[in-house]
Amino acid sequence: MSETARPTILVVEDEAPLVTLLRYNLEKQGFKVDEAGDGTEALAKITECPPDLMLLDWMLPTLSGIELCRQIRRRPATRNLPVIMLTARAEDQDAVRGLETGADDYVTKPFSPDALIARIRALLRRAGTAPAKTKLTFHDIDLDPATHRVVRGGRLLHLGPTEFRLLEFFLRHPKRVFTREDVLNAVWGRDIHVEPRTVDVHIRRLRKAINGPNELDLIRTVRAAGYALDPQTT
Ligand code: CA
């Protein structure tokens, strides 16, 4: 791999032994590693030299992982930064809260380095430029895979990398109903295990991002089946 092709991972974690372990495994897999020991330092590093992906610990001194994630999602320059949360909390509610704050994925400690790296690769793939360059249009929404711009009714929308891929997938197959499993395989890939409810969380985020007040909900929930890009007119 050439120097320029190596993605940079910013590891935001205050436990030194874990940082050492992560650095060792990530570098072995060809990633460049930068580190920050707290949220304030992380914000400075992201501004100075934006990484390709951030591994973010939930429990941090000065600024929690959740709060840092919120701040990153609020800033236009960092809104689309891929984020994987590292959490010691196995409770479902906390994991979902992490996703709702804006993280793209989460891994529960203790985790195997191989599993984490599979998720990093999958997220980098989702965040990467889509191969097709033709504009996709449905109803009043336009998605340009080349520029990653999404516009609805003339309004520029801001989507995270996962929501972008989700919308792109639906736009390629309008009105077709997909199960959560279909969506997981198409958007996340078959090589990693993701809970089906993760799809629900990202669908919620996608709806929030694309449906303005008084606008038609473009995503139809099909009970006991899944989801479709299909405006709900009733
Ligand atoms: Ca910690």
XYZ file of C-alpha atoms and ligand atoms in Angstrom, residues 12-15 18 37 57-61 86 109, ligand 1:
14
model
C -9.714 8.647 21.020
C -9.181 6.664 24.198
C -7.757 7.465 27.635
C -6.653 3.941 28.570
C -5.762 -0.163 24.976
C -6.422 11.045 25.149
C -14.316 5.701 23.478
C -17.594 6.367 25.288
C -16.018 7.136 28.686
C -13.502 9.959 28.373
C -12.213 12.695 30.679
C -16.023 1.831 21.712
C -15.394 -3.935 24.998
Ca -12.127 5.346 28.661
